[in-house]
Amino acid sequence: MADLAELGKQDVIDMAESADNPVEADIDEHINWVAPAIGEILEDNPMLTYTAADVYLACKQGAATLWVTKDGMVVTTGETDIYTGRRTMLVWIAWAWKRGMNLVAVHQEFFRQQARDLGFVKMEVRSAVPELKDYILSQGWKLDTIVYTRDV
């Protein structure tokens, strides 16, 4: 991965570039680039309330899992439906060094298999980026819920 000095705003690249398979990773070994990547996400999405420290602790405590590739990272976690007990794998955070690599399509079968292997019955991804809607839906996902919030 790149040194911290190389971390910057994501670039758009040709989708023909290939991606490697995600690997479960120890956050301590990648915190030097994961923390600034999370900072970039938070800067672009001020409605998010977690911090890089929250993500670090969730990974260290086993409540979340860091997955890395040469192209970026994903952090997953699980949620349990309080009424049915059914488990959902949440793709909590996703970040790529360069945009436009079609990484949802490239890695979604990998994460579906991980979800099945871990006993999840659903996968979920959340985003405040409206431009992602058509792309995500084209990859076999369905729109489940839209959440609107308002300060009081």
PDB file of C-alpha atoms in Angstrom:
ATOM      1  CA  MET A   1       0.000   0.000   0.000  1.00  0.00           C
ATOM      2  CA  ALA A   2       1.054   3.576  -0.456  1.00  0.00           C
ATOM      3  CA  ASP A   3       2.743   5.615   2.198  1.00  0.00           C
ATOM      4  CA  LEU A   4       0.721   8.181   4.068  1.00  0.00           C
ATOM      5  CA  ALA A   5       2.253  10.951   2.001  1.00  0.00           C
ATOM      6  CA  GLU A   6       0.707   9.429  -1.114  1.00  0.00           C
ATOM      7  CA  LEU A   7      -2.808   9.347   0.332  1.00  0.00           C
ATOM      8  CA  GLY A   8      -5.028  11.871  -1.326  1.00  0.00           C
ATOM      9  CA  LYS A   9      -8.370  12.317  -2.931  1.00  0.00           C
ATOM     10  CA  GLN A  10      -9.452   9.349  -4.983  1.00  0.00           C
ATOM     11  CA  ASP A  11      -8.731   9.379  -8.708  1.00  0.00           C
ATOM     12  CA  VAL A  12     -10.891   8.049 -11.507  1.00  0.00           C
ATOM     13  CA  ILE A  13      -9.247   5.276 -13.504  1.00  0.00           C
ATOM     14  CA  ASP A  14      -9.998   2.838 -16.302  1.00  0.00           C
ATOM     15  CA  MET A  15     -12.247  -0.010 -15.085  1.00  0.00           C
ATOM     16  CA  ALA A  16     -10.157  -2.526 -17.001  1.00  0.00           C
ATOM     17  CA  GLU A  17      -7.601  -2.628 -14.174  1.00  0.00           C
ATOM     18  CA  SER A  18      -7.874  -5.813 -12.162  1.00  0.00           C
ATOM     19  CA  ALA A  19      -8.396  -6.218  -8.439  1.00  0.00           C
ATOM     20  CA  ASP A  20      -7.044  -8.863  -6.093  1.00  0.00           C
ATOM     21  CA  ASN A  21      -9.132 -10.885  -3.641  1.00  0.00           C
ATOM     22  CA  PRO A  22      -9.891  -9.313  -0.254  1.00  0.00           C
ATOM     23  CA  VAL A  23      -7.948 -10.660   2.713  1.00  0.00           C
ATOM     24  CA  GLU A  24      -9.001 -10.425   6.346  1.00  0.00           C
ATOM     25  CA  ALA A  25      -6.434  -8.163   7.967  1.00  0.00           C
ATOM     26  CA  ASP A  26      -5.185  -7.005  11.349  1.00  0.00           C
ATOM     27  CA  ILE A  27      -6.039  -3.330  11.601  1.00  0.00           C
ATOM     28  CA  ASP A  28      -2.775  -2.641  13.464  1.00  0.00           C
ATOM     29  CA  GLU A  29      -0.848  -3.596  10.332  1.00  0.00           C
ATOM     30  CA  HIS A  30      -2.838  -1.179   8.115  1.00  0.00           C
ATOM     31  CA  ILE A  31      -3.844   1.668  10.411  1.00  0.00           C
ATOM     32  CA  ASN A  32      -1.287   3.993   8.772  1.00  0.00           C
ATOM     33  CA  TRP A  33      -3.435   4.177   5.612  1.00  0.00           C
ATOM     34  CA  VAL A  34      -6.837   2.993   6.887  1.00  0.00           C
ATOM     35  CA  ALA A  35      -7.226   5.843   9.403  1.00  0.00           C
ATOM     36  CA  PRO A  36      -6.626   8.580   6.788  1.00  0.00           C
ATOM     37  CA  ALA A  37      -8.974   6.765   4.366  1.00  0.00           C
ATOM     38  CA  ILE A  38     -11.691   6.768   7.036  1.00  0.00           C
ATOM     39  CA  GLY A  39     -10.920  10.442   7.645  1.00  0.00           C
ATOM     40  CA  GLU A  40     -11.510  11.094   3.953  1.00  0.00           C
ATOM     41  CA  ILE A  41     -14.861   9.294   4.098  1.00  0.00           C
ATOM     42  CA  LEU A  42     -15.875  11.281   7.179  1.00  0.00           C
ATOM     43  CA  GLU A  43     -14.823  14.563   5.579  1.00  0.00           C
ATOM     44  CA  ASP A  44     -16.967  13.793   2.526  1.00  0.00           C
ATOM     45  CA  ASN A  45     -19.916  12.564   4.667  1.00  0.00           C
ATOM     46  CA  PRO A  46     -20.287  14.854   7.696  1.00  0.00           C
ATOM     47  CA  MET A  47     -23.519  13.124   8.771  1.00  0.00           C
ATOM     48  CA  LEU A  48     -21.537  10.043   9.811  1.00  0.00           C
ATOM     49  CA  THR A  49     -20.933   9.954  13.549  1.00  0.00           C
ATOM     50  CA  TYR A  50     -18.209   7.341  13.984  1.00  0.00           C
ATOM     51  CA  THR A  51     -14.496   8.109  14.090  1.00  0.00           C
ATOM     52  CA  ALA A  52     -11.431   6.253  12.885  1.00  0.00           C
ATOM     53  CA  ALA A  53     -10.856   5.331  16.541  1.00  0.00           C
ATOM     54  CA  ASP A  54     -14.334   3.761  16.678  1.00  0.00           C
ATOM     55  CA  VAL A  55     -13.532   1.639  13.636  1.00  0.00           C
ATOM     56  CA  TYR A  56     -10.174   0.661  15.109  1.00  0.00           C
ATOM     57  CA  LEU A  57     -11.785  -0.440  18.387  1.00  0.00           C
ATOM     58  CA  ALA A  58     -14.576  -2.338  16.611  1.00  0.00           C
ATOM     59  CA  CYS A  59     -11.973  -4.290  14.642  1.00  0.00           C
ATOM     60  CA  LYS A  60      -9.766  -4.924  17.688  1.00  0.00           C
ATOM     61  CA  GLN A  61     -12.736  -6.114  19.757  1.00  0.00           C
ATOM     62  CA  GLY A  62     -13.990  -8.443  17.025  1.00  0.00           C
ATOM     63  CA  ALA A  63     -17.188  -6.489  16.371  1.00  0.00           C
ATOM     64  CA  ALA A  64     -15.990  -5.592  12.854  1.00  0.00           C
ATOM     65  CA  THR A  65     -13.639  -7.100  10.297  1.00  0.00           C
ATOM     66  CA  LEU A  66     -11.136  -5.267   8.118  1.00  0.00           C
ATOM     67  CA  TRP A  67     -10.676  -6.663   4.586  1.00  0.00           C
ATOM     68  CA  VAL A  68      -7.898  -5.275   2.381  1.00  0.00           C
ATOM     69  CA  THR A  69      -6.851  -5.548  -1.234  1.00  0.00           C
ATOM     70  CA  LYS A  70      -4.268  -3.695  -3.243  1.00  0.00           C
ATOM     71  CA  ASP A  71      -7.185  -1.502  -4.358  1.00  0.00           C
ATOM     72  CA  GLY A  72      -8.538  -0.439  -0.973  1.00  0.00           C
ATOM     73  CA  MET A  73     -10.430  -1.742   2.031  1.00  0.00           C
ATOM     74  CA  VAL A  74     -13.814  -2.796   3.363  1.00  0.00           C
ATOM     75  CA  VAL A  75     -14.960  -3.031   6.959  1.00  0.00           C
ATOM     76  CA  THR A  76     -17.842  -5.391   7.661  1.00  0.00           C
ATOM     77  CA  THR A  77     -19.883  -5.941  10.773  1.00  0.00           C
ATOM     78  CA  GLY A  78     -23.012  -7.848  11.670  1.00  0.00           C
ATOM     79  CA  GLU A  79     -26.488  -6.883  12.772  1.00  0.00           C
ATOM     80  CA  THR A  80     -29.210  -9.059  14.263  1.00  0.00           C
ATOM     81  CA  ASP A  81     -32.913  -8.451  13.626  1.00  0.00           C
ATOM     82  CA  ILE A  82     -34.418  -8.107  17.109  1.00  0.00           C
ATOM     83  CA  TYR A  83     -37.673  -9.778  16.023  1.00  0.00           C
ATOM     84  CA  THR A  84     -36.464 -12.686  13.890  1.00  0.00           C
ATOM     85  CA  GLY A  85     -32.898 -13.202  15.089  1.00  0.00           C
ATOM     86  CA  ARG A  86     -31.760 -13.240  11.451  1.00  0.00           C
ATOM     87  CA  ARG A  87     -28.224 -11.933  10.914  1.00  0.00           C
ATOM     88  CA  THR A  88     -27.205  -9.408   8.266  1.00  0.00           C
ATOM     89  CA  MET A  89     -23.624  -8.719   7.172  1.00  0.00           C
ATOM     90  CA  LEU A  90     -23.290  -4.962   6.901  1.00  0.00           C
ATOM     91  CA  VAL A  91     -20.675  -3.565   4.548  1.00  0.00           C
ATOM     92  CA  TRP A  92     -20.054  -0.716   6.964  1.00  0.00           C
ATOM     93  CA  ILE A  93     -17.180   1.069   5.221  1.00  0.00           C
ATOM     94  CA  ALA A  94     -15.748   0.752   1.731  1.00  0.00           C
ATOM     95  CA  TRP A  95     -12.911   2.816   0.305  1.00  0.00           C
ATOM     96  CA  ALA A  96     -10.768   2.520  -2.810  1.00  0.00           C
ATOM     97  CA  TRP A  97      -7.494   4.158  -3.755  1.00  0.00           C
ATOM     98  CA  LYS A  98      -9.030   4.947  -7.141  1.00  0.00           C
ATOM     99  CA  ARG A  99     -12.668   5.221  -8.132  1.00  0.00           C
ATOM    100  CA  GLY A 100     -14.164   3.653 -11.233  1.00  0.00           C
ATOM    101  CA  MET A 101     -12.804   0.142 -10.697  1.00  0.00           C
ATOM    102  CA  ASN A 102     -16.213  -1.566 -10.454  1.00  0.00           C
ATOM    103  CA  LEU A 103     -15.135  -3.127  -7.142  1.00  0.00           C
ATOM    104  CA  VAL A 104     -18.685  -3.944  -6.020  1.00  0.00           C
ATOM    105  CA  ALA A 105     -19.060  -6.225  -9.038  1.00  0.00           C
ATOM    106  CA  VAL A 106     -15.549  -7.611  -8.687  1.00  0.00           C
ATOM    107  CA  HIS A 107     -15.859  -8.566  -5.004  1.00  0.00           C
ATOM    108  CA  GLN A 108     -19.547  -9.078  -4.296  1.00  0.00           C
ATOM    109  CA  GLU A 109     -19.461 -12.861  -4.781  1.00  0.00           C
ATOM    110  CA  PHE A 110     -16.499 -13.083  -2.402  1.00  0.00           C
ATOM    111  CA  PHE A 111     -18.419 -11.188   0.281  1.00  0.00           C
ATOM    112  CA  ARG A 112     -21.623 -13.147  -0.363  1.00  0.00           C
ATOM    113  CA  GLN A 113     -19.680 -16.355   0.263  1.00  0.00           C
ATOM    114  CA  GLN A 114     -18.106 -14.910   3.402  1.00  0.00           C
ATOM    115  CA  ALA A 115     -21.571 -13.921   4.626  1.00  0.00           C
ATOM    116  CA  ARG A 116     -22.924 -17.431   4.009  1.00  0.00           C
ATOM    117  CA  ASP A 117     -19.911 -19.049   5.681  1.00  0.00           C
ATOM    118  CA  LEU A 118     -20.387 -16.841   8.759  1.00  0.00           C
ATOM    119  CA  GLY A 119     -24.111 -17.634   9.069  1.00  0.00           C
ATOM    120  CA  PHE A 120     -25.554 -14.401   7.733  1.00  0.00           C
ATOM    121  CA  VAL A 121     -28.759 -14.571   5.685  1.00  0.00           C
ATOM    122  CA  LYS A 122     -28.536 -11.102   4.112  1.00  0.00           C
ATOM    123  CA  MET A 123     -26.025  -8.478   3.145  1.00  0.00           C
ATOM    124  CA  GLU A 124     -26.564  -4.750   3.433  1.00  0.00           C
ATOM    125  CA  VAL A 125     -24.737  -1.691   2.205  1.00  0.00           C
ATOM    126  CA  ARG A 126     -25.607   1.902   3.083  1.00  0.00           C
ATOM    127  CA  SER A 127     -24.630   5.065   1.297  1.00  0.00           C
ATOM    128  CA  ALA A 128     -25.555   8.728   1.241  1.00  0.00           C
ATOM    129  CA  VAL A 129     -24.178   8.995  -2.298  1.00  0.00           C
ATOM    130  CA  PRO A 130     -27.211   9.127  -4.628  1.00  0.00           C
ATOM    131  CA  GLU A 131     -25.071   8.456  -7.698  1.00  0.00           C
ATOM    132  CA  LEU A 132     -24.368   4.932  -6.427  1.00  0.00           C
ATOM    133  CA  LYS A 133     -28.038   3.886  -6.472  1.00  0.00           C
ATOM    134  CA  ASP A 134     -28.291   2.810 -10.122  1.00  0.00           C
ATOM    135  CA  TYR A 135     -24.926   1.069 -10.019  1.00  0.00           C
ATOM    136  CA  ILE A 136     -25.684  -0.858  -6.824  1.00  0.00           C
ATOM    137  CA  LEU A 137     -29.111  -1.900  -8.141  1.00  0.00           C
ATOM    138  CA  SER A 138     -27.529  -3.073 -11.397  1.00  0.00           C
ATOM    139  CA  GLN A 139     -25.321  -5.441  -9.358  1.00  0.00           C
ATOM    140  CA  GLY A 140     -28.248  -7.471  -8.019  1.00  0.00           C
ATOM    141  CA  TRP A 141     -28.991  -5.499  -4.861  1.00  0.00           C
ATOM    142  CA  LYS A 142     -32.500  -4.260  -4.063  1.00  0.00           C
ATOM    143  CA  LEU A 143     -33.587  -1.041  -2.434  1.00  0.00           C
ATOM    144  CA  ASP A 144     -34.925  -1.927   1.004  1.00  0.00           C
ATOM    145  CA  THR A 145     -35.276   1.263   3.039  1.00  0.00           C
ATOM    146  CA  ILE A 146     -34.668   4.966   2.635  1.00  0.00           C
ATOM    147  CA  VAL A 147     -33.970   6.841   5.859  1.00  0.00           C
ATOM    148  CA  TYR A 148     -34.675  10.544   6.168  1.00  0.00           C
ATOM    149  CA  THR A 149     -33.480  12.509   9.200  1.00  0.00           C
ATOM    150  CA  ARG A 150     -34.083  15.979  10.518  1.00  0.00           C
ATOM    151  CA  ASP A 151     -32.576  17.916  13.389  1.00  0.00           C
ATOM    152  CA  VAL A 152     -35.021  19.031  16.100  1.00  0.00           C
TER     153      VAL A 152
END
